[in-house]
């Protein structure tokens, strides 16, 4: 998957600055930005501040909070000068994105307290697109960004939003700025960065709809794979995630994760859920590894970490893993991770006498 993060930031900023510069000689202080409480001028300053803050988070590798600084425009700076600052802050964010390795994450509060360069790029583009819309609405200017920009945002930080009739219309609806036929008006919203879980020698990195689409189509999903990867099971799971996203039923925390080695940043396999927990709060889990990564305990480490995270939640009471009877290595993995076999004889036998898959379960401790 081509890394277009920095280019998308630059594209969004260039389009916004070009549009608003044509109205730089107008009064921005006395005009509200669309439905916001802020003026057009205050909104423009906010965009510049967010772009610079995101650049600072990535460049400084902030881990616990926002780096404590903010942008202040010189006294007497006009609207044209404010647009220059937006352009400069956008360039700094693009530069930070280009020089930040994919595995690096920095603090962002919602919802999992971190984001990688792709997440910060998507948030930066979202700020530019949405607030340019607000300012343009206040000033009476027509504005519709390129559809690939809205798609970039939706498929990375709005994983729960079902695609609609046009990416820009869908993004406006998802952020309470528009309507879509057959959908309830949005009054509260937040974007969502991917979940990342530590797992010993590995890091489990959540797969976005954008990455899932690329994996399902035969790409690398934006990951650097060990030779032989990704395996067929990972591509199939990515296709399942993509279908759930397109139906609007995808829950990213119960989606798919790529197993990435800490030592070299190489992706070695996939692990995740077959969907959200059922009515009994049970969720099925599955995984696969690149052939050359097997036999080193990676799957066991990853399964233990993901199972521990899931069973600590209030909406999960048990995890299920289904393993073919002739897959002895996988049976050993689930057993080492604490699962116990719950099918007495491997399930029902088929017409030819073959034994069905084996079911293993790991239940949580009673929750108070």
mmCIF file of N, CA, C and O in Angstrom, residues 41 72-78:
data_model
loop_
_atom_site.group_PDB
_atom_site.id
_atom_site.type_symbol
_atom_site.label_atom_id
_atom_site.label_comp_id
_atom_site.label_asym_id
_atom_site.label_seq_id
_atom_site.Cartn_x
_atom_site.Cartn_y
_atom_site.Cartn_z
ATOM 1 N N UNK A 41 -12.054 33.665 11.835
ATOM 2 C CA UNK A 41 -10.659 33.919 12.175
ATOM 3 C C UNK A 41 -10.175 32.961 13.263
ATOM 4 O O UNK A 41 -9.102 32.356 13.148
ATOM 5 N N UNK A 72 0.966 31.066 18.660
ATOM 6 C CA UNK A 72 0.458 32.420 18.889
ATOM 7 C C UNK A 72 0.861 33.282 17.699
ATOM 8 O O UNK A 72 2.050 33.419 17.404
ATOM 9 N N UNK A 73 -0.117 33.839 17.023
ATOM 10 C CA UNK A 73 0.177 34.704 15.887
ATOM 11 C C UNK A 73 0.630 36.074 16.367
ATOM 12 O O UNK A 73 0.138 36.576 17.388
ATOM 13 N N UNK A 74 1.564 36.667 15.653
ATOM 14 C CA UNK A 74 2.028 38.006 16.002
ATOM 15 C C UNK A 74 0.864 38.996 15.969
ATOM 16 O O UNK A 74 -0.069 38.867 15.165
ATOM 17 N N UNK A 75 0.937 39.965 16.857
ATOM 18 C CA UNK A 75 -0.100 41.000 16.894
ATOM 19 C C UNK A 75 -0.163 41.701 15.532
ATOM 20 O O UNK A 75 0.858 42.056 14.943
ATOM 21 N N UNK A 76 -1.374 41.901 15.069
ATOM 22 C CA UNK A 76 -1.562 42.582 13.794
ATOM 23 C C UNK A 76 -1.529 41.675 12.584
ATOM 24 O O UNK A 76 -1.646 42.155 11.440
ATOM 25 N N UNK A 77 -1.389 40.366 12.787
ATOM 26 C CA UNK A 77 -1.372 39.442 11.662
ATOM 27 C C UNK A 77 -2.741 39.417 10.990
ATOM 28 O O UNK A 77 -3.761 39.182 11.638
ATOM 29 N N UNK A 78 -2.769 39.627 9.711
ATOM 30 C CA UNK A 78 -4.017 39.628 8.969
ATOM 31 C C UNK A 78 -4.433 38.231 8.552
ATOM 32 O O UNK A 78 -3.752 37.237 8.850
#
